[in-house]
């Protein structure tokens, strides 16, 4: 495994690669969720590249950019264990210039995650586009947990005619159901217990749908009841394009929850 710190190193190596390239972009603090993406990339490609870059442009002022967990040494070991070929860890100053050509996410990026984090997805798309141009992957792997991010990246790839396959990967959970997240480390013992209500409410929603309760309002209200001790920011029921829908359509529906446990914002969802 080689750790590449500069854009030039990556570009020089990329020129020599002839086979398929699987790419897993990350902000580090790798956990089992990332590991499952990397393993899938390893299975499906000749070369695997992982980027570790805490991208400042996707954090809003006052968010946890400075506090965001950084675990470079542990991350490199994980990548080595997963037989990654190249880890790309660029400096912020080399990724951005003073005044940039910007990528603007469409209006639907200002709902749900984008409502409380306006501009967040502009930053995500900007860095992902840069990384795609540098790595030129055949396949790029993203978790379904960040479902809105995944949908916008799929749209960017279509709109900019990028020759890249976006591979959505299932959410990886702790054995008790909590979705894996780099931010779970912020939870204290009680918050960690309370956080389980999030996945429980999603499983409950799936069981209601299994019993043919398809009305979004009814499902949302029942989910909110099960999470009544939590500070729920939103429960949303959307189609794959992120339009809110009144009725669940099996095979095309995503149910999303965002709740705050203390200062930690947790996201989770289920694809129906
Ligand atoms: O999902 C993430 O970790 C980030 O948003 C990404 C895609 C690596 C871009 O910084």
Coordinates of C-alpha atoms and ligand atoms in Angstrom, one line a residue:
X1 CA 0.0 0.0 0.0
X2 CA 1.2 3.5 -0.9
X3 CA 0.2 6.7 0.9
X4 CA 0.0 9.5 -1.6
X5 CA 0.2 13.0 -0.1
X6 CA 0.3 15.1 -3.2
X7 CA -1.9 15.5 -6.3
X8 CA 1.2 15.1 -8.5
X9 CA 2.0 11.7 -7.0
X10 CA -1.6 10.5 -7.5
X11 CA -1.8 11.8 -11.1
X12 CA 1.5 10.2 -12.0
X13 CA 0.4 6.8 -10.6
X14 CA -3.1 7.1 -12.2
X15 CA -1.5 7.5 -15.7
X16 CA 0.2 4.1 -15.3
X17 CA -3.0 2.2 -14.1
X18 CA -4.7 0.2 -16.9
X19 CA -7.2 -1.9 -15.0
X20 CA -10.4 -1.1 -13.1
X21 CA -10.2 1.4 -10.3
X22 CA -12.5 1.2 -7.3
X23 CA -12.7 4.4 -5.3
X24 CA -13.9 5.0 -1.7
X25 CA -13.9 8.7 -0.7
X26 CA -13.9 9.3 3.0
X27 CA -13.2 11.9 5.7
X28 CA -11.3 9.3 7.7
X29 CA -12.1 8.0 11.2
X30 CA -12.8 4.8 9.4
X31 CA -15.3 2.4 10.9
X32 CA -16.9 -0.9 9.9
X33 CA -19.2 1.1 7.5
X34 CA -16.2 2.3 5.6
X35 CA -14.6 -1.1 5.8
X36 CA -17.6 -2.7 4.1
X37 CA -17.3 -0.1 1.2
X38 CA -13.6 -0.8 0.9
X39 CA -14.1 -4.6 0.9
X40 CA -16.7 -4.3 -1.8
X41 CA -14.3 -2.1 -3.9
X42 CA -11.6 -4.7 -3.3
X43 CA -13.8 -7.5 -4.5
X44 CA -14.9 -5.7 -7.7
X45 CA -11.8 -3.9 -8.9
X46 CA -8.1 -4.5 -9.8
X47 CA -6.9 -1.4 -8.0
X48 CA -8.5 0.3 -4.9
X49 CA -8.0 3.9 -3.9
X50 CA -9.3 5.4 -0.6
X51 CA -9.1 9.1 0.0
X52 CA -9.0 10.5 3.5
X53 CA -9.7 14.2 3.4
X54 CA -11.7 16.2 6.0
X55 CA -13.2 18.6 3.4
X56 CA -13.7 22.0 4.9
X57 CA -16.1 23.3 2.2
X58 CA -18.9 20.9 3.4
X59 CA -18.9 22.2 7.0
X60 CA -20.9 25.3 7.8
X61 CA -19.5 27.9 10.2
X62 CA -20.0 26.6 13.8
X63 CA -20.1 22.9 12.7
X64 CA -17.6 20.3 14.0
X65 CA -14.8 20.8 11.4
X66 CA -12.2 21.4 14.1
X67 CA -13.6 18.7 16.3
X68 CA -14.1 16.1 13.6
X69 CA -12.3 12.9 14.6
X70 CA -8.9 12.6 12.9
X71 CA -7.3 9.1 13.1
X72 CA -4.7 9.1 10.3
X73 CA -2.5 6.4 11.7
X74 CA -5.3 4.0 12.6
X75 CA -7.0 4.7 9.3
X76 CA -3.8 3.8 7.4
X77 CA -3.6 0.5 9.3
X78 CA -7.2 -0.3 8.4
X79 CA -6.6 0.4 4.8
X80 CA -3.5 -1.8 4.8
X81 CA -5.5 -4.6 6.4
X82 CA -8.2 -4.2 3.7
X83 CA -5.5 -4.5 1.0
X84 CA -6.0 -1.0 -0.4
X85 CA -3.5 -0.1 -3.1
X86 CA -3.4 3.7 -2.6
X87 CA -4.5 6.0 0.2
X88 CA -4.8 9.6 -1.0
X89 CA -4.4 12.1 1.9
X90 CA -4.0 15.6 0.3
X91 CA -3.4 18.9 2.1
X92 CA -6.3 21.4 2.1
X93 CA -4.1 24.0 0.5
X94 CA -3.4 21.8 -2.5
X95 CA -7.1 20.9 -3.0
X96 CA -8.4 24.5 -3.1
X97 CA -7.3 27.8 -4.5
X98 CA -8.3 31.2 -3.2
X99 CA -11.2 31.7 -5.6
X100 CA -12.8 28.6 -7.0
X101 CA -15.1 27.7 -9.8
X102 CA -18.0 26.3 -7.7
X103 CA -20.3 23.4 -8.1
X104 CA -23.9 24.3 -7.2
X105 CA -26.2 21.5 -6.0
X106 CA -29.8 21.7 -7.3
X107 CA -32.6 23.2 -5.3
X108 CA -33.5 19.8 -3.8
X109 CA -30.3 19.9 -1.9
X110 CA -31.8 22.6 0.3
X111 CA -34.4 20.3 1.8
X112 CA -33.8 17.8 4.7
X113 CA -30.1 17.7 5.3
X114 CA -29.6 20.8 3.2
X115 CA -32.3 22.7 5.1
X116 CA -30.3 22.7 8.3
X117 CA -27.0 22.7 6.5
X118 CA -27.6 25.1 3.6
X119 CA -24.6 24.9 1.2
X120 CA -23.3 21.6 2.7
X121 CA -24.0 19.7 -0.5
X122 CA -22.3 22.3 -2.7
X123 CA -19.2 21.5 -0.7
X124 CA -19.7 17.8 -1.0
X125 CA -20.2 17.9 -4.8
X126 CA -17.3 20.2 -5.2
X127 CA -14.8 17.9 -3.4
X128 CA -16.2 14.7 -4.9
X129 CA -15.9 16.1 -8.4
X130 CA -12.3 17.1 -7.7
X131 CA -11.6 13.6 -6.3
X132 CA -13.3 11.9 -9.2
X133 CA -11.2 13.9 -11.7
X134 CA -8.0 13.0 -9.8
X135 CA -8.7 9.3 -9.2
X136 CA -10.7 8.7 -12.4
X137 CA -12.4 5.7 -10.9
X138 CA -14.3 3.0 -12.8
X139 CA -16.5 2.4 -9.7
X140 CA -17.1 4.7 -6.7
X141 CA -18.6 3.4 -3.5
X142 CA -21.0 5.4 -1.3
X143 CA -23.0 4.3 1.7
X144 CA -26.8 4.5 1.6
X145 CA -26.7 6.0 5.1
X146 CA -26.0 9.4 3.5
X147 CA -28.9 8.8 1.1
X148 CA -29.4 12.5 0.0
X149 CA -25.6 12.8 -0.6
X150 CA -25.7 9.6 -2.7
X151 CA -28.7 10.8 -4.8
X152 CA -27.0 14.2 -5.5
X153 CA -23.7 12.5 -6.5
X154 CA -25.6 10.2 -8.8
X155 CA -27.3 13.3 -10.3
X156 CA -23.9 15.1 -10.7
X157 CA -22.4 12.1 -12.5
X158 CA -25.4 12.1 -14.9
X159 CA -25.4 15.9 -15.4
X160 CA -21.7 16.1 -16.0
X161 CA -21.5 12.9 -18.1
X162 CA -18.9 11.4 -15.8
X163 CA -17.9 7.9 -16.9
X164 CA -18.1 6.5 -13.4
X165 CA -20.4 3.9 -11.9
X166 CA -21.8 4.9 -8.5
X167 CA -22.3 1.9 -6.3
X168 CA -24.7 2.3 -3.4
X169 CA -23.8 0.2 -0.4
X170 CA -26.0 -1.0 2.5
X171 CA -25.9 0.6 5.9
X172 CA -23.7 -1.2 8.3
X173 CA -25.0 -1.4 11.9
X174 CA -23.7 -2.2 15.4
X175 CA -25.2 -5.5 16.6
X176 CA -27.9 -3.6 18.5
X177 CA -29.0 -1.8 15.3
X178 CA -27.3 1.6 15.7
X179 CA -26.0 2.8 12.2
X180 CA -22.3 3.1 12.2
X181 CA -21.0 6.7 12.0
X182 CA -17.8 8.5 12.8
X183 CA -19.8 10.7 15.1
X184 CA -21.0 7.9 17.4
X185 CA -17.8 8.4 19.4
X186 CA -19.3 11.6 20.7
X187 CA -22.2 9.8 22.4
X188 CA -22.1 9.2 26.2
X189 CA -23.5 6.0 27.7
X190 CA -27.1 7.3 28.0
X191 CA -27.2 8.9 24.6
X192 CA -25.8 5.7 23.1
X193 CA -28.8 3.8 24.6
X194 CA -31.3 6.4 23.5
X195 CA -29.9 6.5 20.0
X196 CA -31.2 3.0 19.5
X197 CA -34.7 4.4 19.2
X198 CA -33.8 5.8 15.8
X199 CA -33.2 2.4 14.2
X200 CA -36.1 0.9 16.2
X201 CA -38.4 3.5 14.7
X202 CA -37.2 2.7 11.2
X203 CA -37.8 -1.1 11.7
X204 CA -41.2 -0.3 13.2
X205 CA -42.0 1.7 10.0
X206 CA -40.9 -1.2 7.9
X207 CA -43.2 -3.5 9.9
X208 CA -46.1 -1.2 9.5
X209 CA -45.5 -1.1 5.7
X210 CA -45.3 -4.9 5.8
X211 CA -48.8 -4.8 7.3
X212 CA -49.9 -2.6 4.4
X213 CA -49.9 0.8 6.2
X214 CA -48.7 2.9 3.3
X215 CA -49.7 6.5 4.3
X216 CA -46.7 8.6 5.0
X217 CA -48.4 10.8 7.7
X218 CA -49.6 7.8 9.7
X219 CA -46.1 6.1 9.5
X220 CA -44.3 9.3 10.5
X221 CA -46.6 10.0 13.5
X222 CA -46.1 6.5 14.8
X223 CA -42.4 6.8 14.4
X224 CA -42.3 10.1 16.2
X225 CA -44.3 8.4 19.1
X226 CA -41.6 5.7 19.4
X227 CA -38.9 8.4 19.6
X228 CA -40.8 10.8 21.9
X229 CA -37.8 11.1 24.3
X230 CA -35.5 12.2 21.4
X231 CA -34.9 15.6 19.9
X232 CA -36.0 14.5 16.4
X233 CA -35.1 17.0 13.7
X234 CA -37.0 15.3 11.0
X235 CA -38.7 12.2 9.8
X236 CA -39.2 12.2 6.1
X237 CA -40.6 9.7 3.6
X238 CA -39.2 10.4 0.1
X239 CA -38.8 8.7 -3.3
X240 CA -35.3 7.9 -4.6
X241 CA -35.2 11.4 -6.2
X242 CA -35.9 12.9 -2.7
X243 CA -39.4 14.2 -3.4
X244 CA -41.6 13.9 -0.3
X245 CA -44.4 11.4 -1.0
X246 CA -47.8 10.8 0.5
X247 CA -47.8 7.1 0.0
X248 CA -45.1 4.6 0.3
X249 CA -44.3 2.9 -3.0
X250 CA -42.5 -0.3 -2.3
X251 CA -39.1 -0.5 -4.2
X252 CA -38.9 3.3 -4.5
X253 CA -39.2 4.7 -0.9
X254 CA -36.6 5.9 1.6
X255 CA -37.6 6.7 5.2
X256 CA -35.2 9.0 6.9
X257 CA -34.7 10.1 10.5
X258 CA -32.4 12.7 11.9
X259 CA -32.2 13.2 15.7
X260 CA -29.9 15.2 18.0
X261 CA -28.4 13.5 21.0
X262 CA -26.9 16.3 23.0
X263 CA -24.8 18.1 20.4
X264 CA -24.5 15.0 18.1
X265 CA -26.7 14.8 15.1
X266 CA -27.4 11.3 14.0
X267 CA -28.8 10.2 10.6
X268 CA -30.3 6.9 9.7
X269 CA -32.7 5.6 7.1
X270 CA -34.2 2.5 5.6
X271 CA -34.9 1.7 1.9
X272 CA -38.2 0.1 1.3
Ligands
LIG1 O1 -19.5 11.0 3.0 C1 -18.4 11.6 3.3 O2 -17.6 11.1 4.1 C2 -18.1 12.9 2.6 O3 -19.2 13.7 2.4 C3 -17.3 12.7 1.3 C4 -18.2 12.0 0.2 C5 -16.1 11.8 1.5 C6 -16.9 14.0 0.7 O4 -16.1 14.7 1.5

